[in-house]
Coordinates of C-alpha atoms in Angstrom, one line a residue:
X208 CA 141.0 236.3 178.2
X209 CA 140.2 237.5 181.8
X210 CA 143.2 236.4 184.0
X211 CA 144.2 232.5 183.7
X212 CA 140.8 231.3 184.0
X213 CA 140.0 228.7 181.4
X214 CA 137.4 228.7 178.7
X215 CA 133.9 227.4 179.0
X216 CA 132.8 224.9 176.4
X217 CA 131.9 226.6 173.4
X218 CA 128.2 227.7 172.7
X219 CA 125.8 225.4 170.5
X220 CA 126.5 227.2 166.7
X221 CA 123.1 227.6 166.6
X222 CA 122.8 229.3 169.9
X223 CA 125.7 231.2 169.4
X224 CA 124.6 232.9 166.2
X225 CA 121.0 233.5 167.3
X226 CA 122.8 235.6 170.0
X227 CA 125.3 237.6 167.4
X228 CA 121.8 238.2 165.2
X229 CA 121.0 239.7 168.9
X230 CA 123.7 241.7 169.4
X231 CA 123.8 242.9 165.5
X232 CA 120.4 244.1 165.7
X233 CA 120.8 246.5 169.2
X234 CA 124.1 248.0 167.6
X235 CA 124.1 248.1 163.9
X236 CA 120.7 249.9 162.8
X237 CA 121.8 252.8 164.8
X238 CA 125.6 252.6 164.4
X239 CA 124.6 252.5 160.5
X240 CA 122.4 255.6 160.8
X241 CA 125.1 257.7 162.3
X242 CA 127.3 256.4 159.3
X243 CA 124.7 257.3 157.3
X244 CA 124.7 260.8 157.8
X245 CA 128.8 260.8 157.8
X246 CA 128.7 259.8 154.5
X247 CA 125.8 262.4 154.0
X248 CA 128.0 264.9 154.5
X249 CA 130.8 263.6 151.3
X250 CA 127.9 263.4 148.9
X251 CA 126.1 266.8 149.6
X252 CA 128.9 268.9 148.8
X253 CA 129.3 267.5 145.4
X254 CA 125.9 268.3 145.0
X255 CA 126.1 272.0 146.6
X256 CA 129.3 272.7 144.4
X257 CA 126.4 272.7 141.5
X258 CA 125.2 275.9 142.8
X259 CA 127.5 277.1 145.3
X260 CA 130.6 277.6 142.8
X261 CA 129.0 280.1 140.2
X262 CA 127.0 282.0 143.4
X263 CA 130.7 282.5 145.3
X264 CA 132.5 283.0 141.8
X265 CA 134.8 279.7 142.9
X266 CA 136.8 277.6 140.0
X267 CA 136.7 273.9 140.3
X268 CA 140.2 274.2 141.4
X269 CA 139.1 276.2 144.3
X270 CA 136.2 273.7 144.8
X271 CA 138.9 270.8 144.5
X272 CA 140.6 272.4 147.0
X273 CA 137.8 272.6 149.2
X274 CA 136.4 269.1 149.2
X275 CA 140.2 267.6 149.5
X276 CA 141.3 270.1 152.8
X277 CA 138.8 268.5 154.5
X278 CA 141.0 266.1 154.8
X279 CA 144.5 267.4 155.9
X280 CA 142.3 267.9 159.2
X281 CA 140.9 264.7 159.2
X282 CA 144.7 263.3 158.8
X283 CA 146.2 265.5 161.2
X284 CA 144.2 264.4 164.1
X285 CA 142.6 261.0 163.4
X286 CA 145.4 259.1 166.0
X287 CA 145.1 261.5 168.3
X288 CA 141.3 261.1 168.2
X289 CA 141.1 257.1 168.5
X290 CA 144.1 257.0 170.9
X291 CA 141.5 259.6 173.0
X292 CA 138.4 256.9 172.7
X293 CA 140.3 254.6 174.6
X294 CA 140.7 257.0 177.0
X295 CA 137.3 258.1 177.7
X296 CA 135.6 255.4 176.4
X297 CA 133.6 255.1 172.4
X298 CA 130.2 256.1 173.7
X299 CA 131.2 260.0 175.1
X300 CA 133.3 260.6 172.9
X301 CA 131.7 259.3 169.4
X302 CA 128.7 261.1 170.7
X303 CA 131.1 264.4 170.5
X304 CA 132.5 264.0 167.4
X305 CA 129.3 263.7 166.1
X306 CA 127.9 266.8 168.0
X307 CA 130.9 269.1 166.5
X308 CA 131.3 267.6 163.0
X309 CA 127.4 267.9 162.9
X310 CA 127.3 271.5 163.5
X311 CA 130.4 272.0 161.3
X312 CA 128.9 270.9 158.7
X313 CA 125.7 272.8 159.2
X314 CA 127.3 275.9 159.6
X315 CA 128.8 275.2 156.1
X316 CA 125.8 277.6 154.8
X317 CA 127.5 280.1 156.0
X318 CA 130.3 280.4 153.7
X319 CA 131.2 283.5 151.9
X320 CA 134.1 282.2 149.6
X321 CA 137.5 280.3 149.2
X322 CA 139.0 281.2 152.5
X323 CA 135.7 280.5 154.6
X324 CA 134.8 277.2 152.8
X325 CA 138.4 276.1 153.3
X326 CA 138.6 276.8 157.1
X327 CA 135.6 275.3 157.6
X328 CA 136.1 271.9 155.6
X329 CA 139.7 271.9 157.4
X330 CA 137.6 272.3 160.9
X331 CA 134.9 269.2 160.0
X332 CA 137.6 267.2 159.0
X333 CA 139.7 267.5 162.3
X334 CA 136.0 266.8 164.3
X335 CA 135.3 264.1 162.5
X336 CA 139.0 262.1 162.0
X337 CA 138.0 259.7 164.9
X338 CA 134.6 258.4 163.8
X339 CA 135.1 256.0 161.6
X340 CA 138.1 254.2 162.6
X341 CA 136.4 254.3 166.4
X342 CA 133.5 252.8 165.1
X343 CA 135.7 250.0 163.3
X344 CA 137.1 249.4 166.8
X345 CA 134.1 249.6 168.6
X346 CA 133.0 246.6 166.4
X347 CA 135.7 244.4 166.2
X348 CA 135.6 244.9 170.4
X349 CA 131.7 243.0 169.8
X350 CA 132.2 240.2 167.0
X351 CA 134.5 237.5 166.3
X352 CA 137.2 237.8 163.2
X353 CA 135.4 235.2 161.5
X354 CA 132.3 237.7 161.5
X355 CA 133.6 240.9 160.6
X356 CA 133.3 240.9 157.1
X357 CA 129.7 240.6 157.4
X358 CA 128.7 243.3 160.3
X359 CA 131.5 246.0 158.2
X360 CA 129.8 245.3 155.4
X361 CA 126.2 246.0 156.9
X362 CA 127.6 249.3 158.7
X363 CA 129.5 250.4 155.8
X364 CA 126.0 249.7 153.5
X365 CA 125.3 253.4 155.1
X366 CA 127.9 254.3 152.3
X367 CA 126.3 253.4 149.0
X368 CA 123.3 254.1 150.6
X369 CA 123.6 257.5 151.6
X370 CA 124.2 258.2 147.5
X371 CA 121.1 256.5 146.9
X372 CA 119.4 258.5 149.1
X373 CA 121.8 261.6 149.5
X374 CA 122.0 261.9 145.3
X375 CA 118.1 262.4 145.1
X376 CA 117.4 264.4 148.5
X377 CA 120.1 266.6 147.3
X378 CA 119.0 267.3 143.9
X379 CA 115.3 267.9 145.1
X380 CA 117.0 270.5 147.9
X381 CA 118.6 272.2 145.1
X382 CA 115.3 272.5 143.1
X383 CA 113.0 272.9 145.6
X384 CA 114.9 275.6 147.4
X385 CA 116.1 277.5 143.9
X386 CA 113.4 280.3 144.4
X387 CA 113.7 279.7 148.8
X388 CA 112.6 283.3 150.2
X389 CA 114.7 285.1 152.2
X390 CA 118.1 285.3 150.9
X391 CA 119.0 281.7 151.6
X392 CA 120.4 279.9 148.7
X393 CA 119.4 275.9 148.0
X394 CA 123.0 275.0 148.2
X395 CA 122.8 276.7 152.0
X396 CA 119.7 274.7 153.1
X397 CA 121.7 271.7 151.8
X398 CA 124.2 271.9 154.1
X399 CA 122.1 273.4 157.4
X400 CA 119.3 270.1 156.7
X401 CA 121.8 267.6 156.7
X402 CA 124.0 268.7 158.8
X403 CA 121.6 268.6 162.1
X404 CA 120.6 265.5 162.2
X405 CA 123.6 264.3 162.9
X406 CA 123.7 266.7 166.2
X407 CA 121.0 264.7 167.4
X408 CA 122.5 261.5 166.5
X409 CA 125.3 262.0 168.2
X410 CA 123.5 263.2 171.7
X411 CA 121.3 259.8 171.1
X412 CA 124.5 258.0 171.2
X413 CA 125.2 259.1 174.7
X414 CA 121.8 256.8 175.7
X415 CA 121.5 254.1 173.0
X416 CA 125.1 252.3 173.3
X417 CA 127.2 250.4 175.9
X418 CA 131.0 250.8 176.1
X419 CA 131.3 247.4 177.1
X420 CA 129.5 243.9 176.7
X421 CA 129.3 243.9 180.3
X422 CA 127.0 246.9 180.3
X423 CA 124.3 246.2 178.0
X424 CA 120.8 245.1 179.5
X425 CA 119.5 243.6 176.5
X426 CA 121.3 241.0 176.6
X427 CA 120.7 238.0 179.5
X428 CA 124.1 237.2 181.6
X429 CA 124.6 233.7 179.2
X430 CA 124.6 235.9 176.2
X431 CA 126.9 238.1 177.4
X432 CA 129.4 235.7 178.7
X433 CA 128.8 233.6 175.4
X434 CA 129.8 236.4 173.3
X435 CA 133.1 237.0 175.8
X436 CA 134.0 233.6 175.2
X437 CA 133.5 233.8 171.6
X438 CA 136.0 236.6 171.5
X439 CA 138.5 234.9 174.0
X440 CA 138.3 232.1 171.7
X441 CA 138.8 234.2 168.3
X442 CA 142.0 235.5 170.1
X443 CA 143.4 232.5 170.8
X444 CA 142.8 231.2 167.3
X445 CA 144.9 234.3 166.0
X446 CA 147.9 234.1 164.4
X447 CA 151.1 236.2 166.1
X448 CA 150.3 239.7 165.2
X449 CA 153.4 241.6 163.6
X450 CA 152.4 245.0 165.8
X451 CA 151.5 244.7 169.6
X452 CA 152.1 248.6 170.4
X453 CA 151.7 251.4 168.6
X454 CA 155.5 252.1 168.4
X455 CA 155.7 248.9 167.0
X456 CA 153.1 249.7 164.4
X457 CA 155.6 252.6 163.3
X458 CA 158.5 250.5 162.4
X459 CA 156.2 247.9 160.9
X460 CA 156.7 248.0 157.0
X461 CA 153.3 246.1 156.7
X462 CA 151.4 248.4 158.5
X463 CA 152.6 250.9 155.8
X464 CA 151.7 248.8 153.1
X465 CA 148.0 248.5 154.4
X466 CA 147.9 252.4 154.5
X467 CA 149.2 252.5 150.8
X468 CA 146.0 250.0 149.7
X469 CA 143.7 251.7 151.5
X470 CA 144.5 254.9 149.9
X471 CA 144.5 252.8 146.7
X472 CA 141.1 251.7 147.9
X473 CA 139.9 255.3 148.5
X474 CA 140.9 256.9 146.1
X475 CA 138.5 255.9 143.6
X476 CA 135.9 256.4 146.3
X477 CA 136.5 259.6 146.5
X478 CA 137.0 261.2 142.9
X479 CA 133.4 259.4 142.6
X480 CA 131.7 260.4 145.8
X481 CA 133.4 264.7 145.4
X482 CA 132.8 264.1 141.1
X483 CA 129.9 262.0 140.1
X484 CA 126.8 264.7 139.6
X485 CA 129.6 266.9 137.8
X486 CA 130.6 263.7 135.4
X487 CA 126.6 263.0 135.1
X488 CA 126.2 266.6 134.1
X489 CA 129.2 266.7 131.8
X490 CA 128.0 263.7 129.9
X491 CA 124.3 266.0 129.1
X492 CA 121.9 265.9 131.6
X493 CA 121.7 269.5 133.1
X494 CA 118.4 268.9 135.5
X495 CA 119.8 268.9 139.3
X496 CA 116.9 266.2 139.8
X497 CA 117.6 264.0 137.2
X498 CA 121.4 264.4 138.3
X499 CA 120.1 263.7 141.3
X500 CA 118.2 259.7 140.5
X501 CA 120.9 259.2 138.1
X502 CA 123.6 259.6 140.3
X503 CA 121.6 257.1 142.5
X504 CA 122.3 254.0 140.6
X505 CA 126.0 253.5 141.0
X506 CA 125.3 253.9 144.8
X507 CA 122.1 251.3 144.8
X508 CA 124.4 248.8 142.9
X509 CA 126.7 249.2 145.1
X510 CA 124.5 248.6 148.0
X511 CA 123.9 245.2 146.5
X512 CA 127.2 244.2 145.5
X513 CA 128.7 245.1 149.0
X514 CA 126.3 242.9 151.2
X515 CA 126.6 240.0 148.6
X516 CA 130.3 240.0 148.9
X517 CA 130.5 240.8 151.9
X518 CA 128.8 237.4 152.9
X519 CA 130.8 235.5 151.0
X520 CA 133.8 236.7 152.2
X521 CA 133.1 235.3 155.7
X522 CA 131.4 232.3 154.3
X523 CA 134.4 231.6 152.3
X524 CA 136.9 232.5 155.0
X525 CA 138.4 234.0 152.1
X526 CA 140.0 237.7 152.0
X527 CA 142.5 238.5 149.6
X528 CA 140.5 237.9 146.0
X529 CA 137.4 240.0 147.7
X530 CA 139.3 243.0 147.5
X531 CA 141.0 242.5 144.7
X532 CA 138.0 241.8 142.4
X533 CA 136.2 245.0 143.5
X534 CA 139.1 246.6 143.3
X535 CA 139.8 245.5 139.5
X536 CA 136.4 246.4 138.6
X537 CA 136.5 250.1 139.9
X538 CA 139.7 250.0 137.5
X539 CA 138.0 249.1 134.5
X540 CA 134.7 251.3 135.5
X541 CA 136.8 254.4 135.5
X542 CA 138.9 253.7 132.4
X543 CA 135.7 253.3 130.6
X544 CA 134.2 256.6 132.0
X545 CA 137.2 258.2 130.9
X546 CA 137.0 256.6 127.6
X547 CA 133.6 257.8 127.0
X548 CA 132.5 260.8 128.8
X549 CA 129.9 262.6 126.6
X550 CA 127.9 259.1 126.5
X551 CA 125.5 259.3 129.0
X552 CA 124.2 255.6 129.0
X553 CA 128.2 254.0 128.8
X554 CA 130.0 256.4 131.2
X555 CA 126.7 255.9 133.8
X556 CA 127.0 252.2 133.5
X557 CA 130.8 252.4 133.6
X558 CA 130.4 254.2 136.4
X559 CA 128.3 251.5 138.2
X560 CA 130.9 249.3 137.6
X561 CA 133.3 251.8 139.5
X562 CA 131.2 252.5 142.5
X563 CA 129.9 249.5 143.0
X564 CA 133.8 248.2 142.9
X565 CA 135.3 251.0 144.9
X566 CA 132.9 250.8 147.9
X567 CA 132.8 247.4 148.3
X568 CA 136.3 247.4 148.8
X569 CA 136.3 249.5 151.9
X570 CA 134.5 246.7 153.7
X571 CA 136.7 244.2 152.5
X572 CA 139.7 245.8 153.7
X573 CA 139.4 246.1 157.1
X574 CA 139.5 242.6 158.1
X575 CA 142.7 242.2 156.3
X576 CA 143.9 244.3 159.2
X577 CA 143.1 242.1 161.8
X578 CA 146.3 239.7 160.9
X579 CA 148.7 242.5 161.3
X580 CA 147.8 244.1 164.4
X581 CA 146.9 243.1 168.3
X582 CA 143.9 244.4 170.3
X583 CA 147.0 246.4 172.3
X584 CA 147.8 248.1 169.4
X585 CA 144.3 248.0 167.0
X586 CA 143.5 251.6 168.3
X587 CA 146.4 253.8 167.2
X588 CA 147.2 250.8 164.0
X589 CA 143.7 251.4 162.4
X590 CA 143.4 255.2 162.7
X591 CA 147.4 255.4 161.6
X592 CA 146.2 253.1 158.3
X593 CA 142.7 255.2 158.0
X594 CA 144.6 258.2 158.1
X595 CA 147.3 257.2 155.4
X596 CA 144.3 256.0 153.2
X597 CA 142.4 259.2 153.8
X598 CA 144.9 261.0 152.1
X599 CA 143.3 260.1 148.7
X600 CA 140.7 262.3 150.2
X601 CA 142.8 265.5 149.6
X602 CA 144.9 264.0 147.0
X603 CA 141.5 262.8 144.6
X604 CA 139.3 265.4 144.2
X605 CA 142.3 268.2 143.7
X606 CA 143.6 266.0 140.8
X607 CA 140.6 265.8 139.3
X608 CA 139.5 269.1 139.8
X609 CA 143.3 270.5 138.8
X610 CA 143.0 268.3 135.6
X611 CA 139.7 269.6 135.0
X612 CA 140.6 273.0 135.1
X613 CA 143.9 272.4 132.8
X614 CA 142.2 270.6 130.1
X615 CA 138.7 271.1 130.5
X616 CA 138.0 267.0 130.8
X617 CA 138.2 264.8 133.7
X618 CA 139.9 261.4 131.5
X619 CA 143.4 262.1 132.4
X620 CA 142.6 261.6 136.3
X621 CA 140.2 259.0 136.0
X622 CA 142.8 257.0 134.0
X623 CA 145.1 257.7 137.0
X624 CA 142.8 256.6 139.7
X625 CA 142.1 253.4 137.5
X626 CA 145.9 252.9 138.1
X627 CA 145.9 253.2 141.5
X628 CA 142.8 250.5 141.9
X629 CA 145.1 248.3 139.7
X630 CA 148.3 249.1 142.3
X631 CA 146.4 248.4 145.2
X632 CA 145.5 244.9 143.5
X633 CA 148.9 243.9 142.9
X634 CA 149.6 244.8 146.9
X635 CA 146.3 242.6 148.1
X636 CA 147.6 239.1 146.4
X637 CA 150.9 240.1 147.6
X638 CA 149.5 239.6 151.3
X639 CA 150.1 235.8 152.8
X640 CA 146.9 234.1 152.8
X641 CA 147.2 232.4 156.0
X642 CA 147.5 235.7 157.9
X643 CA 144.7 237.5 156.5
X644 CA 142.2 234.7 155.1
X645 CA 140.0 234.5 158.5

């Protein structure tokens, strides 16, 4: 609301969604293509540790390591971050984070061994904490509650996407570059390729977005001030939040149980985003560009799954169960994976199932959120809760690798991580329907 002024009548529906197709079209394609490129950078090293770990004489432990101390950085610094966006505003300084991670991850070629690698993942990590969760706030500042489940799910495509694209770009870079001249290695080019783009991205941003509705030009004055009173409206319709400042988020047991699901939620994300061409290759196939299209099923799937569900989800005004059943099938994916790992056709399907499971359920957790925390205290909240969740990020791909190293299989973790997925079920149904079913 803007001072005591009352609302106008609410737009025609029809009107009113022909100007949120407006408004998803000049932010989304490019928001997603930035995403894009974030995720990028997840997939690439799992396919860089093909190469990378017998040319720097690294164990998987050591690679585990690696991939998981990203991170502690990205933990460490991720409130501080989206408490600093409100500051100076998402445009400036997404654009930055995207500048710095970008070159962070392009200087990733230059790594020598353990200690380099590590310093550098721990560095990306800390540049790139604020991204996502400023990007979730950034959108919920443009769309209604009762159309979030749709525009995350679009934006958050980028993810399965970037493996369908990301698994075969990589494993053509590796081949491609195998006999590169000069002394650069394929898993170098990797990282330097995909890593720059995302330094121009992020100096695009600076020109292509609007920090407020009030500044963009491509929409007429009528559209703009229908889209305020939409959100005026959707906060008026809200429930009372249980968090309206950040200290308030702190003592808020529920706020903690969100973090807990979403590192449920993640952590199946990432044992398959940091292990997938390594479980592909495990289970037989030893070419880097049939790793490479294999590995981009599950993702493709997932694509799918994610947009279908995320549609219904809004459609249905329905929350709880659209996390829950993704979340029960990246259970059963990875239980079957770890049940057959030398079949190549079985432990690929099983994990489809996973993938597709897993990353839809990123999408449908974030509108959950919504019912817990204010727009006073949604900047700090959702970077606190993303933080908590990244954790699996550190936590995942060690496990895995540790277990790998101790028994020379990957069954024991995946039957862990199948665990968790089931955990963070029991913790969505335990949520109140009325609060979060918008």
């Amino acid at each position: 609301m803007h001072g005591n002024a009352p609302l106008s009548p609410p737009a025609d529906d029809h009107r009113l969604d022909a100007t949120f197709r407006k408004v998803t079209l000049g932010l989304v394609p490019y928001i997603f293509a930035c995403y894009l490129f974030n995720y990028l950078d997840r997939v690439n090293v799992g396919f860089a540790k093909l190469d990378m770990l017998d040319s720097l004489h690294m164990t998987e432990r050591a690679y585990g390591l690696a991939a998981g101390i990203f991170f502690l950085g990205y933990i460490a610094c991720g409130v501080p971050s989206n408490l600093m966006l409100q500051r100076v505003g998402a445009r400036r300084w997404l654009a930055l984070i995207m500048i710095v991670w970008g070159a962070l991850s392009a200087a990733q070629m230059f790594v020598r061994g353990p200690a380099s690698f590590y310093a550098l993942r721990l560095a990306t990590g800390a540049a790139e904490s604020g991204f996502f969760p400023g990007l979730v706030l950034y959108l919920t500042r443009w769309f209604p509650s009762a159309r979030h489940g749709r525009v995350l799910t679009l934006f958050m495509a980028a993810i399965p996407l970037s493996g369908v694209i990301g698994g075969p770009l990589s494993g053509w870079m590796l081949g491609h570059f195998a006999a590169s001249p000069g002394g650069i290695a394929a898993w170098q080019w990797l990282f330097l390729l995909q890593g720059l783009p995302t330094v121009l991205l992020g100096i695009g941003m600076m020109f292509l977005l609007s920090d407020t509705i009030g500044q963009v030009r491509w929409l007429t004055a009528a559209e703009r001030a229908a889209v305020q009173d939409a959100l005026d409206r959707d906060r008026l319709d809200q429930p009372p939040r249980l968090a309206d400042s950040f200290g308030a988020v702190l003592r808020n047991p529920a706020i903690w149980m969100l973090g807990l699901l979403y590192f449920c939620t993640q952590a199946g994300v990432y044992a398959i985003n940091f292990w997938l061409p390594s479980i592909i290759r495990t289970s037989g196939v030893h070419d880097p560009a049939a790793i490479g299209w294999l590995s981009a099923i599950p993702y493709l799937a997932a694509t799918i799954f994610m947009i279908l569900m995320g549609r219904s989800a809004d459609r249905r005004r329905e929350r709880r169960w659209h996390l829950a059943i993704p979340l029960l099938m990246a259970a059963a994916g990875l239980a079957v994976a770890a049940r057959f790992p030398d079949d190549t056709p079985v432990a690929l399907a099983a994990l489809t199932v996973a993938t597709a499971g897993a990353l839809t359920g990123l999408p449908m957790f974030w509108p959950l959120c919504g019912g817990y925390l204010s727009p006073a205290a949604a900047a700090g909240g959702l970077a606190l809760i993303n933080s908590m969740g990244q954790m699996a990020g550190f936590v995942s791909p060690y496990l895995v690798g540790w277990v790998k190293d101790m028994t020379h299989r990957t069954d024991g973790a995946l039957y862990l991580l199948a665990g968790l997925a089931i955990l963070g079920v029991t913790l969505v149904l335990r949520m109140s329907p009325a609060r979060v079913n918008r």
